[in-house]
Amino acid sequence: GGYREKVVCRIDEEVDQKLDALFIIDHVVNGFFAIDIVLTFFVAYIDRRTYLLIDDHKKIAIRYLSTWFIFDVCSTAPLQTLSLLFTDHNGGLGFKALNMLRLWRLRRVSSLFARLEKDIHFNYFWTRCTKLVAVTLFAVHYAGCFYYLIADKYPDPTKTWIGAVNPNFKSQGVWKRYIASLYWSIVTLTTTGYGDLHAENTIEMLFDIFYMLFNLGLTSYIIGNMTNLVVHWTSRTRNFRDTV
Amino acid sequence: GGYREKVVCRIDEEVDQKLDALFIIDHVVNGFFAIDIVLTFFVAYIDRRTYLLIDDHKKIAIRYLSTWFIFDVCSTAPLQTLSLLFTDHNGGLGFKALNMLRLWRLRRVSSLFARLEKDIHFNYFWTRCTKLVAVTLFAVHYAGCFYYLIADKYPDPTKTWIGAVNPNFKSQGVWKRYIASLYWSIVTLTTTGYGDLHAENTIEMLFDIFYMLFNLGLTSYIIGNMTNLVVHWTSRTRNFRDTV
Amino acid sequence: GGYREKVVCRIDEEVDQKLDALFIIDHVVNGFFAIDIVLTFFVAYIDRRTYLLIDDHKKIAIRYLSTWFIFDVCSTAPLQTLSLLFTDHNGGLGFKALNMLRLWRLRRVSSLFARLEKDIHFNYFWTRCTKLVAVTLFAVHYAGCFYYLIADKYPDPTKTWIGAVNPNFKSQGVWKRYIASLYWSIVTLTTTGYGDLHAENTIEMLFDIFYMLFNLGLTSYIIGNMTNLVVHWTSRTRNFRDTV
Amino acid sequence: GGYREKVVCRIDEEVDQKLDALFIIDHVVNGFFAIDIVLTFFVAYIDRRTYLLIDDHKKIAIRYLSTWFIFDVCSTAPLQTLSLLFTDHNGGLGFKALNMLRLWRLRRVSSLFARLEKDIHFNYFWTRCTKLVAVTLFAVHYAGCFYYLIADKYPDPTKTWIGAVNPNFKSQGVWKRYIASLYWSIVTLTTTGYGDLHAENTIEMLFDIFYMLFNLGLTSYIIGNMTNLVVHWTSRTRNFRDTV
Ligand SMILES: [K+]
Ligand SMILES: [K+]
């Protein structure tokens, strides 16, 4: 159905047996987000006015319930699966709104990393590296999937980035198409740009423009972080040399 | 007429009804520049010799009127619109000189950012980010438009960057051509360089050479600023960890 | 035989006379690693608990023999050459395991550089530069060789990155093919990406994806180190200016 | 003759009238180098042992005459022009050795910048920027000319980077070919790599490999310097904000 299509980027409209695995992965991921909700009730916070660390469970619960709790539950709960039980229309507007809620998870992952970076039990630099790798892989996966979707929906398949090279791409296996999408996505992200797969129509150009502008920011951010790490490591080694 | 052609990069010689919207946008932008002129009379300045903050309105007015006031008014006032009322020749030399005056606005935007960066009421880093994004988008837009103009004026359309791919590009819609120009511009700026659209004749190569050299400076500047931000943010987070 | 094929990236299955030179180079390199093993018995170390410098030969020997000594010997000793004397099957599993042991040398080269960087007798920055150049050349050489191997083993030669441009590439000289592989490798590493040689099938795309992700990290690391050097040099020159 | 061919990268074997202009430019450049030799007799230096500033003209002269003076004169004097008067063979070995001496000027320009950077009368950062721009333009010009020479000397013109696109390139004007060379050179330096002009044979690939490795270092160096500048400027602006 439509719900599971989203998860696998709608690439696999015909490969039904693989969807069960994806269905399970999705529920495992949901499980982690559910654990995160429970844990939030036990994590102390710093009051913005008094600058005191609040570890009273009641106050933490009140603060959380009155702020992001509802969004966190809606973005975690398998509402779509529930809605499938009662309705049989998959492409409705309400359904799409529920899917958009899943993007709320991004905020939660982002705030998780912000919390880990401030936590002295974790190595600061490894947390940062993990975050950068996660952001990069997330961007690569979603850009690849979205770019494939544009080609899939375009009326003339030969005038798409993948169809210009392989006209009957829709009959290929799902993994071949997924790797081709990832390949284009990474070729663009790393600014290698071989040009063997390139935008053929205006919609693809438009998406590519936004992706490249985003990449300009992302690669600068990666280089900036790497420079920071190198400067930090070097100063440590130099201090070691000075003490010896 | 010629005046409005400039605004839309002369792409839309045939799409007249869209020009009214651009005409309005142009006047709104002019309005902001006019407000900036008025505000300049109320902004205190630091005397270069005595290092004192001068907030006497009379002195501010005298200083402004004796320096950039004339240029600021000429680059803001819709002189071209006025000139259209009295003359009917659009491509004259005087007209082109008036158009060049509009570039003076760049100096004003540049000095606005310099002022904002020194103003403690504004967050320093967000001002800087806004400036970088503005410079990037401005460069992308103008390079794309100028590159299209070169192809448009070239005697043999099939020997141009856009004509080699799409020989009858002149009969396409204005948005299609604008997005193709932007696409080439961003592919070059981000050094992705797919190569599907590339210089075909010597004039295009020459322009491309200058644009790529400029981009080398711009991307270095973006990376430098990003590194600066990352180092600043990291030192703040580390200080927080040390105090906890 | 199979052993020497590995050394020259299996490119030279027919050029037997060149293999003798490679055989000698391999033994010279092995000689350096053997010297390193001997030297390790004379290099003092810092005890992790007491932070004292241990230069008692007996303790150094005990520590080394009980930790990495076995691996170091296995990765250095020409075990493969020995095994060739007793067996005549080259492609066996045991043989491949022995070849994997050679990768252990990477750890040794890495720890050599870590030691040199901490040694005050060596200039810190030149050690670092040498390390970066060594890592870059190593990555370029291995990626090129591996990418060639993928094309060489692919069933349809015309559907490979090198076969698409030059269908009868297998009959070319070994140096021509090696330089083509290096060329592709550096074009990808530096993110130039001309696109004249690009992935044609899914296996090549998959390898290219991992290589480009690795390159993103490597180029960021190179830029980070260069920035560190420039900042260091500049501060020295500025200090000189201030004292004059 | 052969001497003037070198100056214009041997591109213009048929355009004789343009050579007179180049001949004059060459002599003007020589003039500046001659002035530099004279000035060196008046520039004080710091003694490496006593760390004292030596401004005794006699000692400066003795030191200069006993070190680089001979090389500086040979690399500046129009020896080639003199040799043309006495001999009529242009391609001889002695002639080529004389041409190599001209590369000695690089050391002089390099030491000039080192001197300027330490001179407190000059702005440190502008000196550095000028140096970077000079190095970039020099690399672009020489790489472009050398790459053209490779194509020009290759036996099969259709198997060269420029001949593959334009088979009868040798009959084109000198400026067209020079701009195509510069275009390729900058496309590679900035890692844009459109791929419209790319290596076709092994010799071109080999040169391209070295040029790309050099570019990796150069672009890192440019980014490192830019980051240094941005950090320096930002800290100045922030200090200004803190004092206000
Ligand atoms: K590129
Ligand atoms: K490219």
PDB file of N, CA and C in Angstrom, chain B residues 131-196:
ATOM      1  N   LYS B 131      24.331  37.784   4.413  1.00  0.00           N
ATOM      2  CA  LYS B 131      25.164  38.455   3.419  1.00  0.00           C
ATOM      3  C   LYS B 131      25.726  37.452   2.420  1.00  0.00           C
ATOM      4  N   LEU B 132      26.252  36.332   2.927  1.00  0.00           N
ATOM      5  CA  LEU B 132      26.831  35.303   2.054  1.00  0.00           C
ATOM      6  C   LEU B 132      25.784  34.745   1.097  1.00  0.00           C
ATOM      7  N   VAL B 133      24.592  34.432   1.619  1.00  0.00           N
ATOM      8  CA  VAL B 133      23.517  33.894   0.777  1.00  0.00           C
ATOM      9  C   VAL B 133      23.123  34.929  -0.278  1.00  0.00           C
ATOM     10  N   ALA B 134      23.035  36.208   0.139  1.00  0.00           N
ATOM     11  CA  ALA B 134      22.666  37.272  -0.806  1.00  0.00           C
ATOM     12  C   ALA B 134      23.703  37.392  -1.915  1.00  0.00           C
ATOM     13  N   VAL B 135      24.989  37.380  -1.547  1.00  0.00           N
ATOM     14  CA  VAL B 135      26.057  37.502  -2.548  1.00  0.00           C
ATOM     15  C   VAL B 135      26.012  36.320  -3.513  1.00  0.00           C
ATOM     16  N   THR B 136      25.829  35.099  -2.962  1.00  0.00           N
ATOM     17  CA  THR B 136      25.792  33.896  -3.800  1.00  0.00           C
ATOM     18  C   THR B 136      24.638  33.956  -4.795  1.00  0.00           C
ATOM     19  N   LEU B 137      23.418  34.263  -4.294  1.00  0.00           N
ATOM     20  CA  LEU B 137      22.257  34.302  -5.180  1.00  0.00           C
ATOM     21  C   LEU B 137      22.396  35.394  -6.237  1.00  0.00           C
ATOM     22  N   PHE B 138      22.935  36.540  -5.833  1.00  0.00           N
ATOM     23  CA  PHE B 138      23.145  37.639  -6.771  1.00  0.00           C
ATOM     24  C   PHE B 138      24.094  37.215  -7.885  1.00  0.00           C
ATOM     25  N   ALA B 139      25.225  36.587  -7.505  1.00  0.00           N
ATOM     26  CA  ALA B 139      26.218  36.139  -8.494  1.00  0.00           C
ATOM     27  C   ALA B 139      25.607  35.107  -9.436  1.00  0.00           C
ATOM     28  N   VAL B 140      24.864  34.145  -8.875  1.00  0.00           N
ATOM     29  CA  VAL B 140      24.245  33.086  -9.666  1.00  0.00           C
ATOM     30  C   VAL B 140      23.269  33.678 -10.681  1.00  0.00           C
ATOM     31  N   HIS B 141      22.393  34.582 -10.213  1.00  0.00           N
ATOM     32  CA  HIS B 141      21.391  35.193 -11.086  1.00  0.00           C
ATOM     33  C   HIS B 141      22.049  35.988 -12.215  1.00  0.00           C
ATOM     34  N   TYR B 142      23.000  36.877 -11.883  1.00  0.00           N
ATOM     35  CA  TYR B 142      23.592  37.724 -12.905  1.00  0.00           C
ATOM     36  C   TYR B 142      24.457  36.955 -13.885  1.00  0.00           C
ATOM     37  N   ALA B 143      25.232  35.968 -13.373  1.00  0.00           N
ATOM     38  CA  ALA B 143      26.067  35.162 -14.278  1.00  0.00           C
ATOM     39  C   ALA B 143      25.182  34.395 -15.246  1.00  0.00           C
ATOM     40  N   GLY B 144      24.089  33.793 -14.725  1.00  0.00           N
ATOM     41  CA  GLY B 144      23.160  33.039 -15.581  1.00  0.00           C
ATOM     42  C   GLY B 144      22.580  33.920 -16.662  1.00  0.00           C
ATOM     43  N   CYS B 145      22.083  35.115 -16.269  1.00  0.00           N
ATOM     44  CA  CYS B 145      21.468  36.031 -17.229  1.00  0.00           C
ATOM     45  C   CYS B 145      22.469  36.484 -18.278  1.00  0.00           C
ATOM     46  N   PHE B 146      23.680  36.844 -17.829  1.00  0.00           N
ATOM     47  CA  PHE B 146      24.693  37.344 -18.753  1.00  0.00           C
ATOM     48  C   PHE B 146      25.116  36.259 -19.732  1.00  0.00           C
ATOM     49  N   TYR B 147      25.252  35.021 -19.222  1.00  0.00           N
ATOM     50  CA  TYR B 147      25.634  33.900 -20.080  1.00  0.00           C
ATOM     51  C   TYR B 147      24.556  33.634 -21.125  1.00  0.00           C
ATOM     52  N   TYR B 148      23.275  33.792 -20.730  1.00  0.00           N
ATOM     53  CA  TYR B 148      22.203  33.613 -21.695  1.00  0.00           C
ATOM     54  C   TYR B 148      22.284  34.684 -22.779  1.00  0.00           C
ATOM     55  N   LEU B 149      22.530  35.948 -22.338  1.00  0.00           N
ATOM     56  CA  LEU B 149      22.619  37.068 -23.282  1.00  0.00           C
ATOM     57  C   LEU B 149      23.681  36.817 -24.343  1.00  0.00           C
ATOM     58  N   ILE B 150      24.854  36.254 -23.919  1.00  0.00           N
ATOM     59  CA  ILE B 150      25.937  35.957 -24.869  1.00  0.00           C
ATOM     60  C   ILE B 150      25.437  34.987 -25.935  1.00  0.00           C
ATOM     61  N   ALA B 151      24.718  33.928 -25.478  1.00  0.00           N
ATOM     62  CA  ALA B 151      24.185  32.938 -26.433  1.00  0.00           C
ATOM     63  C   ALA B 151      23.138  33.569 -27.339  1.00  0.00           C
ATOM     64  N   ASP B 152      22.310  34.465 -26.763  1.00  0.00           N
ATOM     65  CA  ASP B 152      21.221  35.086 -27.510  1.00  0.00           C
ATOM     66  C   ASP B 152      21.746  35.970 -28.644  1.00  0.00           C
ATOM     67  N   LYS B 153      22.864  36.669 -28.381  1.00  0.00           N
ATOM     68  CA  LYS B 153      23.416  37.619 -29.358  1.00  0.00           C
ATOM     69  C   LYS B 153      24.367  36.960 -30.346  1.00  0.00           C
ATOM     70  N   TYR B 154      24.776  35.701 -30.089  1.00  0.00           N
ATOM     71  CA  TYR B 154      25.765  35.051 -30.959  1.00  0.00           C
ATOM     72  C   TYR B 154      25.165  34.780 -32.336  1.00  0.00           C
ATOM     73  N   PRO B 155      25.910  35.061 -33.426  1.00  0.00           N
ATOM     74  CA  PRO B 155      25.320  34.896 -34.776  1.00  0.00           C
ATOM     75  C   PRO B 155      24.816  33.473 -35.070  1.00  0.00           C
ATOM     76  N   ASP B 156      25.600  32.419 -34.694  1.00  0.00           N
ATOM     77  CA  ASP B 156      25.200  31.043 -35.014  1.00  0.00           C
ATOM     78  C   ASP B 156      24.619  30.367 -33.763  1.00  0.00           C
ATOM     79  N   PRO B 157      23.259  30.263 -33.664  1.00  0.00           N
ATOM     80  CA  PRO B 157      22.654  29.738 -32.429  1.00  0.00           C
ATOM     81  C   PRO B 157      23.093  28.307 -32.094  1.00  0.00           C
ATOM     82  N   THR B 158      23.470  27.493 -33.098  1.00  0.00           N
ATOM     83  CA  THR B 158      23.831  26.103 -32.803  1.00  0.00           C
ATOM     84  C   THR B 158      25.227  26.007 -32.179  1.00  0.00           C
ATOM     85  N   LYS B 159      25.998  27.100 -32.250  1.00  0.00           N
ATOM     86  CA  LYS B 159      27.344  27.102 -31.675  1.00  0.00           C
ATOM     87  C   LYS B 159      27.373  27.806 -30.314  1.00  0.00           C
ATOM     88  N   THR B 160      26.225  27.800 -29.610  1.00  0.00           N
ATOM     89  CA  THR B 160      26.168  28.392 -28.273  1.00  0.00           C
ATOM     90  C   THR B 160      25.917  27.297 -27.238  1.00  0.00           C
ATOM     91  N   TRP B 161      26.152  27.595 -25.962  1.00  0.00           N
ATOM     92  CA  TRP B 161      26.034  26.589 -24.908  1.00  0.00           C
ATOM     93  C   TRP B 161      24.634  26.012 -24.820  1.00  0.00           C
ATOM     94  N   ILE B 162      23.601  26.843 -25.036  1.00  0.00           N
ATOM     95  CA  ILE B 162      22.215  26.360 -24.922  1.00  0.00           C
ATOM     96  C   ILE B 162      21.721  25.817 -26.262  1.00  0.00           C
ATOM     97  N   GLY B 163      22.190  26.423 -27.370  1.00  0.00           N
ATOM     98  CA  GLY B 163      21.764  26.001 -28.694  1.00  0.00           C
ATOM     99  C   GLY B 163      22.319  24.646 -29.113  1.00  0.00           C
ATOM    100  N   ALA B 164      23.476  24.270 -28.577  1.00  0.00           N
ATOM    101  CA  ALA B 164      24.068  22.982 -28.926  1.00  0.00           C
ATOM    102  C   ALA B 164      23.201  21.826 -28.423  1.00  0.00           C
ATOM    103  N   VAL B 165      22.473  22.065 -27.331  1.00  0.00           N
ATOM    104  CA  VAL B 165      21.603  21.036 -26.741  1.00  0.00           C
ATOM    105  C   VAL B 165      20.184  21.163 -27.293  1.00  0.00           C
ATOM    106  N   ASN B 166      19.737  22.412 -27.462  1.00  0.00           N
ATOM    107  CA  ASN B 166      18.359  22.698 -27.868  1.00  0.00           C
ATOM    108  C   ASN B 166      18.376  23.773 -28.952  1.00  0.00           C
ATOM    109  N   PRO B 167      18.519  23.375 -30.240  1.00  0.00           N
ATOM    110  CA  PRO B 167      18.769  24.356 -31.302  1.00  0.00           C
ATOM    111  C   PRO B 167      17.736  25.480 -31.387  1.00  0.00           C
ATOM    112  N   ASN B 168      16.443  25.175 -31.170  1.00  0.00           N
ATOM    113  CA  ASN B 168      15.451  26.258 -31.274  1.00  0.00           C
ATOM    114  C   ASN B 168      15.051  26.759 -29.888  1.00  0.00           C
ATOM    115  N   PHE B 169      16.076  27.115 -29.088  1.00  0.00           N
ATOM    116  CA  PHE B 169      15.841  27.546 -27.697  1.00  0.00           C
ATOM    117  C   PHE B 169      15.125  28.893 -27.628  1.00  0.00           C
ATOM    118  N   LYS B 170      15.266  29.717 -28.686  1.00  0.00           N
ATOM    119  CA  LYS B 170      14.675  31.063 -28.648  1.00  0.00           C
ATOM    120  C   LYS B 170      13.155  31.031 -28.649  1.00  0.00           C
ATOM    121  N   SER B 171      12.574  29.910 -29.115  1.00  0.00           N
ATOM    122  CA  SER B 171      11.112  29.808 -29.144  1.00  0.00           C
ATOM    123  C   SER B 171      10.556  29.203 -27.851  1.00  0.00           C
ATOM    124  N   GLN B 172      11.441  28.865 -26.913  1.00  0.00           N
ATOM    125  CA  GLN B 172      10.976  28.302 -25.633  1.00  0.00           C
ATOM    126  C   GLN B 172      10.433  29.392 -24.715  1.00  0.00           C
ATOM    127  N   GLY B 173       9.717  28.981 -23.670  1.00  0.00           N
ATOM    128  CA  GLY B 173       9.203  29.923 -22.691  1.00  0.00           C
ATOM    129  C   GLY B 173      10.328  30.569 -21.904  1.00  0.00           C
ATOM    130  N   VAL B 174      10.027  31.779 -21.371  1.00  0.00           N
ATOM    131  CA  VAL B 174      11.055  32.530 -20.649  1.00  0.00           C
ATOM    132  C   VAL B 174      11.510  31.816 -19.393  1.00  0.00           C
ATOM    133  N   TRP B 175      10.611  31.122 -18.680  1.00  0.00           N
ATOM    134  CA  TRP B 175      10.988  30.442 -17.433  1.00  0.00           C
ATOM    135  C   TRP B 175      11.899  29.259 -17.696  1.00  0.00           C
ATOM    136  N   LYS B 176      11.634  28.505 -18.754  1.00  0.00           N
ATOM    137  CA  LYS B 176      12.483  27.370 -19.126  1.00  0.00           C
ATOM    138  C   LYS B 176      13.910  27.829 -19.349  1.00  0.00           C
ATOM    139  N   ARG B 177      14.039  28.946 -20.106  1.00  0.00           N
ATOM    140  CA  ARG B 177      15.375  29.451 -20.407  1.00  0.00           C
ATOM    141  C   ARG B 177      16.049  30.017 -19.163  1.00  0.00           C
ATOM    142  N   TYR B 178      15.253  30.685 -18.319  1.00  0.00           N
ATOM    143  CA  TYR B 178      15.811  31.254 -17.096  1.00  0.00           C
ATOM    144  C   TYR B 178      16.328  30.156 -16.177  1.00  0.00           C
ATOM    145  N   ILE B 179      15.555  29.058 -16.041  1.00  0.00           N
ATOM    146  CA  ILE B 179      15.980  27.962 -15.165  1.00  0.00           C
ATOM    147  C   ILE B 179      17.199  27.250 -15.752  1.00  0.00           C
ATOM    148  N   ALA B 180      17.254  27.114 -17.088  1.00  0.00           N
ATOM    149  CA  ALA B 180      18.449  26.521 -17.705  1.00  0.00           C
ATOM    150  C   ALA B 180      19.682  27.379 -17.415  1.00  0.00           C
ATOM    151  N   SER B 181      19.517  28.707 -17.474  1.00  0.00           N
ATOM    152  CA  SER B 181      20.626  29.619 -17.188  1.00  0.00           C
ATOM    153  C   SER B 181      21.062  29.498 -15.731  1.00  0.00           C
ATOM    154  N   LEU B 182      20.081  29.490 -14.814  1.00  0.00           N
ATOM    155  CA  LEU B 182      20.378  29.348 -13.387  1.00  0.00           C
ATOM    156  C   LEU B 182      21.077  28.019 -13.124  1.00  0.00           C
ATOM    157  N   TYR B 183      20.577  26.964 -13.794  1.00  0.00           N
ATOM    158  CA  TYR B 183      21.135  25.621 -13.639  1.00  0.00           C
ATOM    159  C   TYR B 183      22.604  25.614 -14.029  1.00  0.00           C
ATOM    160  N   TRP B 184      22.929  26.180 -15.216  1.00  0.00           N
ATOM    161  CA  TRP B 184      24.328  26.252 -15.632  1.00  0.00           C
ATOM    162  C   TRP B 184      25.134  27.034 -14.610  1.00  0.00           C
ATOM    163  N   SER B 185      24.569  28.147 -14.164  1.00  0.00           N
ATOM    164  CA  SER B 185      25.266  29.045 -13.261  1.00  0.00           C
ATOM    165  C   SER B 185      25.612  28.348 -11.943  1.00  0.00           C
ATOM    166  N   ILE B 186      24.664  27.593 -11.391  1.00  0.00           N
ATOM    167  CA  ILE B 186      24.908  26.926 -10.106  1.00  0.00           C
ATOM    168  C   ILE B 186      25.806  25.710 -10.296  1.00  0.00           C
ATOM    169  N   VAL B 187      25.649  24.993 -11.417  1.00  0.00           N
ATOM    170  CA  VAL B 187      26.542  23.863 -11.710  1.00  0.00           C
ATOM    171  C   VAL B 187      27.998  24.344 -11.741  1.00  0.00           C
ATOM    172  N   THR B 188      28.216  25.554 -12.268  1.00  0.00           N
ATOM    173  CA  THR B 188      29.570  26.106 -12.335  1.00  0.00           C
ATOM    174  C   THR B 188      30.017  26.645 -10.975  1.00  0.00           C
ATOM    175  N   LEU B 189      29.130  27.371 -10.287  1.00  0.00           N
ATOM    176  CA  LEU B 189      29.488  27.964  -8.987  1.00  0.00           C
ATOM    177  C   LEU B 189      29.894  26.906  -7.975  1.00  0.00           C
ATOM    178  N   THR B 190      29.117  25.822  -7.899  1.00  0.00           N
ATOM    179  CA  THR B 190      29.413  24.780  -6.920  1.00  0.00           C
ATOM    180  C   THR B 190      30.509  23.839  -7.424  1.00  0.00           C
ATOM    181  N   THR B 191      31.101  24.141  -8.582  1.00  0.00           N
ATOM    182  CA  THR B 191      32.136  23.319  -9.241  1.00  0.00           C
ATOM    183  C   THR B 191      31.678  21.876  -9.477  1.00  0.00           C
ATOM    184  N   THR B 192      30.349  21.670  -9.623  1.00  0.00           N
ATOM    185  CA  THR B 192      29.868  20.337  -9.971  1.00  0.00           C
ATOM    186  C   THR B 192      30.236  20.036 -11.426  1.00  0.00           C
ATOM    187  N   GLY B 193      29.931  20.996 -12.324  1.00  0.00           N
ATOM    188  CA  GLY B 193      30.364  20.890 -13.717  1.00  0.00           C
ATOM    189  C   GLY B 193      29.949  19.613 -14.420  1.00  0.00           C
ATOM    190  N   TYR B 194      28.630  19.337 -14.503  1.00  0.00           N
ATOM    191  CA  TYR B 194      28.185  18.122 -15.195  1.00  0.00           C
ATOM    192  C   TYR B 194      28.728  18.076 -16.622  1.00  0.00           C
ATOM    193  N   GLY B 195      28.749  19.219 -17.278  1.00  0.00           N
ATOM    194  CA  GLY B 195      29.253  19.267 -18.644  1.00  0.00           C
ATOM    195  C   GLY B 195      28.174  19.079 -19.687  1.00  0.00           C
ATOM    196  N   ASP B 196      26.890  18.908 -19.281  1.00  0.00           N
ATOM    197  CA  ASP B 196      25.819  18.807 -20.283  1.00  0.00           C
ATOM    198  C   ASP B 196      25.614  20.148 -20.983  1.00  0.00           C
TER     199      ASP B 196
END
